[in-house]
Amino acid sequence: MRRIDAIGIGLGIFLAGGIFYVALQALGLTSQDAGVWSQAILVGGLIVWLVTYLARALTQNMTYNQQLKDYQDAVLQKRLEELTPEELEKLQAEIEQERKEASGKTES
């Protein structure tokens, strides 16, 4: 995120608080009550955002993690494409051997 984006988001949240405040006053709340409720709405929104952020961080479902996975997949795909047919057959035979060994261990 760029610095200007963070400034824009902060300004947007500040303006949203002001809009909530004015709207609540227009609905008939006193100045003090409108201030309390507009703050409560903004704090509630912040808590919801924080919970969603933590959920994405804990499940590693964030942009960086996705970019890293895509990069690793692309590198592996490029390496596979560069293998000669003989090397590819050898690799497939090794994988089959490991699968047989792994399935033999799980049956025991």
mmCIF file of N, CA and C in Angstrom:
data_model
loop_
_atom_site.group_PDB
_atom_site.id
_atom_site.type_symbol
_atom_site.label_atom_id
_atom_site.label_comp_id
_atom_site.label_asym_id
_atom_site.label_seq_id
_atom_site.Cartn_x
_atom_site.Cartn_y
_atom_site.Cartn_z
ATOM 1 N N MET A 1 0.858 -1.168 0.000
ATOM 2 C CA MET A 1 0.000 0.000 0.000
ATOM 3 C C MET A 1 0.903 1.230 0.000
ATOM 4 N N ARG A 2 0.563 2.156 -0.846
ATOM 5 C CA ARG A 2 1.336 3.389 -0.914
ATOM 6 C C ARG A 2 0.907 4.339 0.198
ATOM 7 N N ARG A 3 1.769 5.286 0.475
ATOM 8 C CA ARG A 3 1.490 6.255 1.536
ATOM 9 C C ARG A 3 0.225 7.059 1.232
ATOM 10 N N ILE A 4 0.049 7.428 -0.030
ATOM 11 C CA ILE A 4 -1.131 8.220 -0.395
ATOM 12 C C ILE A 4 -2.410 7.406 -0.201
ATOM 13 N N ASP A 5 -2.320 6.094 -0.400
ATOM 14 C CA ASP A 5 -3.484 5.234 -0.167
ATOM 15 C C ASP A 5 -3.861 5.225 1.314
ATOM 16 N N ALA A 6 -2.850 5.115 2.169
ATOM 17 C CA ALA A 6 -3.105 5.116 3.613
ATOM 18 C C ALA A 6 -3.700 6.455 4.047
ATOM 19 N N ILE A 7 -3.201 7.544 3.495
ATOM 20 C CA ILE A 7 -3.742 8.866 3.820
ATOM 21 C C ILE A 7 -5.192 8.963 3.348
ATOM 22 N N GLY A 8 -5.475 8.452 2.152
ATOM 23 C CA GLY A 8 -6.837 8.481 1.615
ATOM 24 C C GLY A 8 -7.803 7.668 2.455
ATOM 25 N N ILE A 9 -7.357 6.497 2.895
ATOM 26 C CA ILE A 9 -8.212 5.658 3.734
ATOM 27 C C ILE A 9 -8.486 6.349 5.072
ATOM 28 N N GLY A 10 -7.450 6.917 5.665
ATOM 29 C CA GLY A 10 -7.625 7.637 6.930
ATOM 30 C C GLY A 10 -8.569 8.810 6.784
ATOM 31 N N LEU A 11 -8.412 9.566 5.703
ATOM 32 C CA LEU A 11 -9.293 10.702 5.450
ATOM 33 C C LEU A 11 -10.732 10.233 5.227
ATOM 34 N N GLY A 12 -10.892 9.112 4.503
ATOM 35 C CA GLY A 12 -12.225 8.564 4.254
ATOM 36 C C GLY A 12 -12.911 8.143 5.540
ATOM 37 N N ILE A 13 -12.158 7.512 6.435
ATOM 38 C CA ILE A 13 -12.731 7.092 7.720
ATOM 39 C C ILE A 13 -13.114 8.311 8.555
ATOM 40 N N PHE A 14 -12.250 9.339 8.542
ATOM 41 C CA PHE A 14 -12.538 10.576 9.263
ATOM 42 C C PHE A 14 -13.826 11.215 8.736
ATOM 43 N N LEU A 15 -13.957 11.276 7.412
ATOM 44 C CA LEU A 15 -15.156 11.859 6.817
ATOM 45 C C LEU A 15 -16.391 10.997 7.108
ATOM 46 N N ALA A 16 -16.228 9.683 7.102
ATOM 47 C CA ALA A 16 -17.359 8.791 7.412
ATOM 48 C C ALA A 16 -17.857 9.056 8.827
ATOM 49 N N GLY A 17 -16.938 9.267 9.773
ATOM 50 C CA GLY A 17 -17.338 9.586 11.144
ATOM 51 C C GLY A 17 -18.135 10.876 11.197
ATOM 52 N N GLY A 18 -17.692 11.876 10.442
ATOM 53 C CA GLY A 18 -18.429 13.145 10.394
ATOM 54 C C GLY A 18 -19.801 12.985 9.777
ATOM 55 N N ILE A 19 -19.878 12.157 8.742
ATOM 56 C CA ILE A 19 -21.173 11.927 8.083
ATOM 57 C C ILE A 19 -22.122 11.195 9.033
ATOM 58 N N PHE A 20 -21.600 10.178 9.741
ATOM 59 C CA PHE A 20 -22.432 9.479 10.731
ATOM 60 C C PHE A 20 -22.948 10.463 11.783
ATOM 61 N N TYR A 21 -22.055 11.323 12.246
ATOM 62 C CA TYR A 21 -22.404 12.297 13.290
ATOM 63 C C TYR A 21 -23.532 13.213 12.809
ATOM 64 N N VAL A 22 -23.365 13.777 11.620
ATOM 65 C CA VAL A 22 -24.378 14.704 11.086
ATOM 66 C C VAL A 22 -25.686 13.961 10.826
ATOM 67 N N ALA A 23 -25.598 12.734 10.286
ATOM 68 C CA ALA A 23 -26.819 11.969 9.998
ATOM 69 C C ALA A 23 -27.564 11.632 11.287
ATOM 70 N N LEU A 24 -26.838 11.275 12.330
ATOM 71 C CA LEU A 24 -27.496 10.953 13.593
ATOM 72 C C LEU A 24 -28.128 12.194 14.220
ATOM 73 N N GLN A 25 -27.488 13.335 14.082
ATOM 74 C CA GLN A 25 -28.095 14.576 14.582
ATOM 75 C C GLN A 25 -29.351 14.902 13.787
ATOM 76 N N ALA A 26 -29.299 14.634 12.467
ATOM 77 C CA ALA A 26 -30.476 14.906 11.630
ATOM 78 C C ALA A 26 -31.639 13.982 12.003
ATOM 79 N N LEU A 27 -31.308 12.820 12.530
ATOM 80 C CA LEU A 27 -32.357 11.885 12.956
ATOM 81 C C LEU A 27 -32.924 12.236 14.326
ATOM 82 N N GLY A 28 -32.359 13.266 14.967
ATOM 83 C CA GLY A 28 -32.943 13.760 16.204
ATOM 84 C C GLY A 28 -32.137 13.476 17.452
ATOM 85 N N LEU A 29 -30.950 12.888 17.342
ATOM 86 C CA LEU A 29 -30.128 12.637 18.519
ATOM 87 C C LEU A 29 -29.455 13.940 18.956
ATOM 88 N N THR A 30 -29.170 14.033 20.237
ATOM 89 C CA THR A 30 -28.452 15.202 20.730
ATOM 90 C C THR A 30 -27.009 15.140 20.223
ATOM 91 N N SER A 31 -26.315 16.240 20.355
ATOM 92 C CA SER A 31 -24.930 16.314 19.890
ATOM 93 C C SER A 31 -24.063 15.271 20.586
ATOM 94 N N GLN A 32 -24.249 15.134 21.884
ATOM 95 C CA GLN A 32 -23.442 14.179 22.656
ATOM 96 C C GLN A 32 -23.774 12.735 22.267
ATOM 97 N N ASP A 33 -25.057 12.413 22.154
ATOM 98 C CA ASP A 33 -25.460 11.054 21.774
ATOM 99 C C ASP A 33 -24.986 10.711 20.363
ATOM 100 N N ALA A 34 -25.102 11.671 19.442
ATOM 101 C CA ALA A 34 -24.648 11.438 18.066
ATOM 102 C C ALA A 34 -23.144 11.165 18.051
ATOM 103 N N GLY A 35 -22.382 11.898 18.880
ATOM 104 C CA GLY A 35 -20.939 11.669 18.957
ATOM 105 C C GLY A 35 -20.607 10.293 19.494
ATOM 106 N N VAL A 36 -21.315 9.884 20.522
ATOM 107 C CA VAL A 36 -21.067 8.556 21.111
ATOM 108 C C VAL A 36 -21.395 7.464 20.099
ATOM 109 N N TRP A 37 -22.543 7.569 19.441
ATOM 110 C CA TRP A 37 -22.944 6.528 18.503
ATOM 111 C C TRP A 37 -22.068 6.501 17.256
ATOM 112 N N SER A 38 -21.656 7.662 16.770
ATOM 113 C CA SER A 38 -20.779 7.663 15.592
ATOM 114 C C SER A 38 -19.432 7.037 15.949
ATOM 115 N N GLN A 39 -18.924 7.286 17.141
ATOM 116 C CA GLN A 39 -17.678 6.640 17.573
ATOM 117 C C GLN A 39 -17.875 5.139 17.731
ATOM 118 N N ALA A 40 -19.006 4.734 18.261
ATOM 119 C CA ALA A 40 -19.291 3.307 18.439
ATOM 120 C C ALA A 40 -19.342 2.601 17.086
ATOM 121 N N ILE A 41 -19.943 3.236 16.111
ATOM 122 C CA ILE A 41 -20.021 2.652 14.766
ATOM 123 C C ILE A 41 -18.619 2.511 14.169
ATOM 124 N N LEU A 42 -17.799 3.542 14.303
ATOM 125 C CA LEU A 42 -16.445 3.485 13.749
ATOM 126 C C LEU A 42 -15.582 2.451 14.470
ATOM 127 N N VAL A 43 -15.694 2.362 15.780
ATOM 128 C CA VAL A 43 -14.920 1.357 16.531
ATOM 129 C C VAL A 43 -15.403 -0.043 16.161
ATOM 130 N N GLY A 44 -16.704 -0.216 16.009
ATOM 131 C CA GLY A 44 -17.238 -1.510 15.568
ATOM 132 C C GLY A 44 -16.707 -1.895 14.198
ATOM 133 N N GLY A 45 -16.669 -0.940 13.287
ATOM 134 C CA GLY A 45 -16.104 -1.195 11.956
ATOM 135 C C GLY A 45 -14.639 -1.563 12.025
ATOM 136 N N LEU A 46 -13.889 -0.886 12.893
ATOM 137 C CA LEU A 46 -12.468 -1.187 13.061
ATOM 138 C C LEU A 46 -12.284 -2.604 13.606
ATOM 139 N N ILE A 47 -13.110 -2.997 14.552
ATOM 140 C CA ILE A 47 -13.002 -4.344 15.128
ATOM 141 C C ILE A 47 -13.327 -5.404 14.074
ATOM 142 N N VAL A 48 -14.360 -5.164 13.265
ATOM 143 C CA VAL A 48 -14.698 -6.111 12.200
ATOM 144 C C VAL A 48 -13.538 -6.236 11.216
ATOM 145 N N TRP A 49 -12.952 -5.099 10.808
ATOM 146 C CA TRP A 49 -11.817 -5.136 9.886
ATOM 147 C C TRP A 49 -10.651 -5.895 10.507
ATOM 148 N N LEU A 50 -10.373 -5.666 11.786
ATOM 149 C CA LEU A 50 -9.276 -6.339 12.462
ATOM 150 C C LEU A 50 -9.486 -7.852 12.495
ATOM 151 N N VAL A 51 -10.708 -8.283 12.768
ATOM 152 C CA VAL A 51 -11.005 -9.726 12.804
ATOM 153 C C VAL A 51 -10.811 -10.345 11.422
ATOM 154 N N THR A 52 -11.281 -9.664 10.373
ATOM 155 C CA THR A 52 -11.089 -10.214 9.024
ATOM 156 C C THR A 52 -9.612 -10.245 8.655
ATOM 157 N N TYR A 53 -8.854 -9.229 9.053
ATOM 158 C CA TYR A 53 -7.412 -9.207 8.775
ATOM 159 C C TYR A 53 -6.710 -10.362 9.484
ATOM 160 N N LEU A 54 -7.023 -10.564 10.755
ATOM 161 C CA LEU A 54 -6.406 -11.664 11.497
ATOM 162 C C LEU A 54 -6.773 -13.014 10.903
ATOM 163 N N ALA A 55 -8.018 -13.153 10.461
ATOM 164 C CA ALA A 55 -8.437 -14.414 9.832
ATOM 165 C C ALA A 55 -7.642 -14.663 8.559
ATOM 166 N N ARG A 56 -7.455 -13.619 7.731
ATOM 167 C CA ARG A 56 -6.668 -13.783 6.502
ATOM 168 C C ARG A 56 -5.210 -14.071 6.816
ATOM 169 N N ALA A 57 -4.676 -13.444 7.861
ATOM 170 C CA ALA A 57 -3.274 -13.663 8.222
ATOM 171 C C ALA A 57 -3.060 -15.078 8.751
ATOM 172 N N LEU A 58 -3.977 -15.562 9.573
ATOM 173 C CA LEU A 58 -3.827 -16.898 10.146
ATOM 174 C C LEU A 58 -4.031 -18.001 9.115
ATOM 175 N N THR A 59 -4.903 -17.776 8.138
ATOM 176 C CA THR A 59 -5.122 -18.772 7.091
ATOM 177 C C THR A 59 -4.160 -18.586 5.923
ATOM 178 N N GLN A 60 -3.286 -17.604 6.023
ATOM 179 C CA GLN A 60 -2.307 -17.261 4.979
ATOM 180 C C GLN A 60 -2.995 -17.027 3.639
ATOM 181 N N ASN A 61 -4.099 -16.350 3.677
ATOM 182 C CA ASN A 61 -4.854 -16.017 2.480
ATOM 183 C C ASN A 61 -4.676 -14.533 2.171
ATOM 184 N N MET A 62 -3.417 -14.115 2.119
ATOM 185 C CA MET A 62 -3.121 -12.708 1.885
ATOM 186 C C MET A 62 -2.408 -12.560 0.539
ATOM 187 N N THR A 63 -2.330 -11.363 0.039
ATOM 188 C CA THR A 63 -1.764 -11.104 -1.276
ATOM 189 C C THR A 63 -0.335 -11.623 -1.383
ATOM 190 N N TYR A 64 0.512 -11.348 -0.397
ATOM 191 C CA TYR A 64 1.910 -11.781 -0.458
ATOM 192 C C TYR A 64 2.006 -13.298 -0.564
ATOM 193 N N ASN A 65 1.244 -13.999 0.264
ATOM 194 C CA ASN A 65 1.290 -15.463 0.244
ATOM 195 C C ASN A 65 0.828 -16.009 -1.099
ATOM 196 N N GLN A 66 -0.198 -15.412 -1.681
ATOM 197 C CA GLN A 66 -0.692 -15.862 -2.980
ATOM 198 C C GLN A 66 0.341 -15.589 -4.072
ATOM 199 N N GLN A 67 0.991 -14.424 -4.034
ATOM 200 C CA GLN A 67 2.018 -14.103 -5.019
ATOM 201 C C GLN A 67 3.196 -15.065 -4.901
ATOM 202 N N LEU A 68 3.592 -15.390 -3.675
ATOM 203 C CA LEU A 68 4.699 -16.316 -3.459
ATOM 204 C C LEU A 68 4.352 -17.703 -3.993
ATOM 205 N N LYS A 69 3.138 -18.167 -3.733
ATOM 206 C CA LYS A 69 2.711 -19.475 -4.231
ATOM 207 C C LYS A 69 2.690 -19.492 -5.759
ATOM 208 N N ASP A 70 2.159 -18.431 -6.377
ATOM 209 C CA ASP A 70 2.123 -18.350 -7.837
ATOM 210 C C ASP A 70 3.535 -18.368 -8.421
ATOM 211 N N TYR A 71 4.462 -17.661 -7.779
ATOM 212 C CA TYR A 71 5.851 -17.620 -8.244
ATOM 213 C C TYR A 71 6.487 -19.006 -8.151
ATOM 214 N N GLN A 72 6.291 -19.677 -7.011
ATOM 215 C CA GLN A 72 6.868 -21.012 -6.835
ATOM 216 C C GLN A 72 6.299 -21.991 -7.856
ATOM 217 N N ASP A 73 4.993 -21.902 -8.119
ATOM 218 C CA ASP A 73 4.383 -22.767 -9.130
ATOM 219 C C ASP A 73 4.964 -22.493 -10.515
ATOM 220 N N ALA A 74 5.177 -21.216 -10.840
ATOM 221 C CA ALA A 74 5.736 -20.856 -12.143
ATOM 222 C C ALA A 74 7.167 -21.367 -12.286
ATOM 223 N N VAL A 75 7.958 -21.283 -11.209
ATOM 224 C CA VAL A 75 9.338 -21.773 -11.255
ATOM 225 C C VAL A 75 9.349 -23.284 -11.465
ATOM 226 N N LEU A 76 8.513 -24.000 -10.736
ATOM 227 C CA LEU A 76 8.445 -25.452 -10.901
ATOM 228 C C LEU A 76 7.982 -25.830 -12.307
ATOM 229 N N GLN A 77 7.006 -25.114 -12.841
ATOM 230 C CA GLN A 77 6.522 -25.390 -14.188
ATOM 231 C C GLN A 77 7.631 -25.165 -15.213
ATOM 232 N N LYS A 78 8.400 -24.090 -15.046
ATOM 233 C CA LYS A 78 9.494 -23.807 -15.978
ATOM 234 C C LYS A 78 10.561 -24.889 -15.905
ATOM 235 N N ARG A 79 10.869 -25.353 -14.689
ATOM 236 C CA ARG A 79 11.857 -26.420 -14.539
ATOM 237 C C ARG A 79 11.373 -27.710 -15.195
ATOM 238 N N LEU A 80 10.092 -28.024 -15.048
ATOM 239 C CA LEU A 80 9.551 -29.219 -15.682
ATOM 240 C C LEU A 80 9.626 -29.125 -17.203
ATOM 241 N N GLU A 81 9.350 -27.939 -17.742
ATOM 242 C CA GLU A 81 9.400 -27.748 -19.189
ATOM 243 C C GLU A 81 10.824 -27.888 -19.730
ATOM 244 N N GLU A 82 11.823 -27.576 -18.901
ATOM 245 C CA GLU A 82 13.217 -27.639 -19.342
ATOM 246 C C GLU A 82 13.801 -29.050 -19.268
ATOM 247 N N LEU A 83 13.089 -29.978 -18.605
ATOM 248 C CA LEU A 83 13.597 -31.340 -18.490
ATOM 249 C C LEU A 83 13.525 -32.057 -19.832
ATOM 250 N N THR A 84 14.531 -32.895 -20.095
ATOM 251 C CA THR A 84 14.492 -33.734 -21.288
ATOM 252 C C THR A 84 13.509 -34.871 -21.037
ATOM 253 N N PRO A 85 13.040 -35.528 -22.079
ATOM 254 C CA PRO A 85 12.105 -36.644 -21.872
ATOM 255 C C PRO A 85 12.687 -37.739 -20.973
ATOM 256 N N GLU A 86 13.988 -37.996 -21.072
ATOM 257 C CA GLU A 86 14.612 -39.015 -20.237
ATOM 258 C C GLU A 86 14.609 -38.593 -18.766
ATOM 259 N N GLU A 87 14.928 -37.337 -18.522
ATOM 260 C CA GLU A 87 14.924 -36.836 -17.148
ATOM 261 C C GLU A 87 13.508 -36.848 -16.567
ATOM 262 N N LEU A 88 12.533 -36.531 -17.392
ATOM 263 C CA LEU A 88 11.139 -36.528 -16.951
ATOM 264 C C LEU A 88 10.681 -37.945 -16.594
ATOM 265 N N GLU A 89 11.060 -38.931 -17.418
ATOM 266 C CA GLU A 89 10.713 -40.323 -17.118
ATOM 267 C C GLU A 89 11.363 -40.775 -15.811
ATOM 268 N N LYS A 90 12.626 -40.389 -15.606
ATOM 269 C CA LYS A 90 13.339 -40.752 -14.375
ATOM 270 C C LYS A 90 12.641 -40.141 -13.158
ATOM 271 N N LEU A 91 12.244 -38.875 -13.266
ATOM 272 C CA LEU A 91 11.558 -38.194 -12.175
ATOM 273 C C LEU A 91 10.218 -38.868 -11.877
ATOM 274 N N GLN A 92 9.470 -39.221 -12.925
ATOM 275 C CA GLN A 92 8.190 -39.895 -12.732
ATOM 276 C C GLN A 92 8.389 -41.261 -12.071
ATOM 277 N N ALA A 93 9.445 -41.967 -12.442
ATOM 278 C CA ALA A 93 9.720 -43.273 -11.828
ATOM 279 C C ALA A 93 10.041 -43.103 -10.344
ATOM 280 N N GLU A 94 10.815 -42.057 -10.006
ATOM 281 C CA GLU A 94 11.137 -41.795 -8.599
ATOM 282 C C GLU A 94 9.879 -41.472 -7.796
ATOM 283 N N ILE A 95 8.993 -40.687 -8.390
ATOM 284 C CA ILE A 95 7.748 -40.324 -7.706
ATOM 285 C C ILE A 95 6.894 -41.563 -7.478
ATOM 286 N N GLU A 96 6.796 -42.425 -8.485
ATOM 287 C CA GLU A 96 6.025 -43.663 -8.335
ATOM 288 C C GLU A 96 6.611 -44.540 -7.234
ATOM 289 N N GLN A 97 7.954 -44.626 -7.181
ATOM 290 C CA GLN A 97 8.612 -45.428 -6.159
ATOM 291 C C GLN A 97 8.298 -44.888 -4.763
ATOM 292 N N GLU A 98 8.341 -43.555 -4.613
ATOM 293 C CA GLU A 98 8.039 -42.934 -3.321
ATOM 294 C C GLU A 98 6.574 -43.166 -2.933
ATOM 295 N N ARG A 99 5.677 -43.122 -3.898
ATOM 296 C CA ARG A 99 4.262 -43.368 -3.632
ATOM 297 C C ARG A 99 4.049 -44.804 -3.151
ATOM 298 N N LYS A 100 4.726 -45.754 -3.806
ATOM 299 C CA LYS A 100 4.596 -47.156 -3.399
ATOM 300 C C LYS A 100 5.132 -47.364 -1.997
ATOM 301 N N GLU A 101 6.273 -46.713 -1.680
ATOM 302 C CA GLU A 101 6.851 -46.831 -0.345
ATOM 303 C C GLU A 101 5.925 -46.201 0.696
ATOM 304 N N ALA A 102 5.358 -45.056 0.354
ATOM 305 C CA ALA A 102 4.472 -44.362 1.298
ATOM 306 C C ALA A 102 3.181 -45.162 1.520
ATOM 307 N N SER A 103 2.634 -45.747 0.473
ATOM 308 C CA SER A 103 1.403 -46.531 0.646
ATOM 309 C C SER A 103 1.703 -47.827 1.380
ATOM 310 N N GLY A 104 2.904 -48.376 1.229
ATOM 311 C CA GLY A 104 3.291 -49.574 1.966
ATOM 312 C C GLY A 104 3.434 -49.302 3.443
ATOM 313 N N LYS A 105 3.916 -48.119 3.793
ATOM 314 C CA LYS A 105 4.077 -47.751 5.210
ATOM 315 C C LYS A 105 2.726 -47.503 5.884
ATOM 316 N N THR A 106 1.768 -46.959 5.142
ATOM 317 C CA THR A 106 0.463 -46.660 5.739
ATOM 318 C C THR A 106 -0.344 -47.924 5.944
ATOM 319 N N GLU A 107 -0.087 -48.972 5.157
ATOM 320 C CA GLU A 107 -0.805 -50.228 5.301
ATOM 321 C C GLU A 107 -0.303 -51.026 6.491
ATOM 322 N N SER A 108 0.960 -50.800 6.885
ATOM 323 C CA SER A 108 1.565 -51.574 7.995
ATOM 324 C C SER A 108 1.019 -51.179 9.328
#
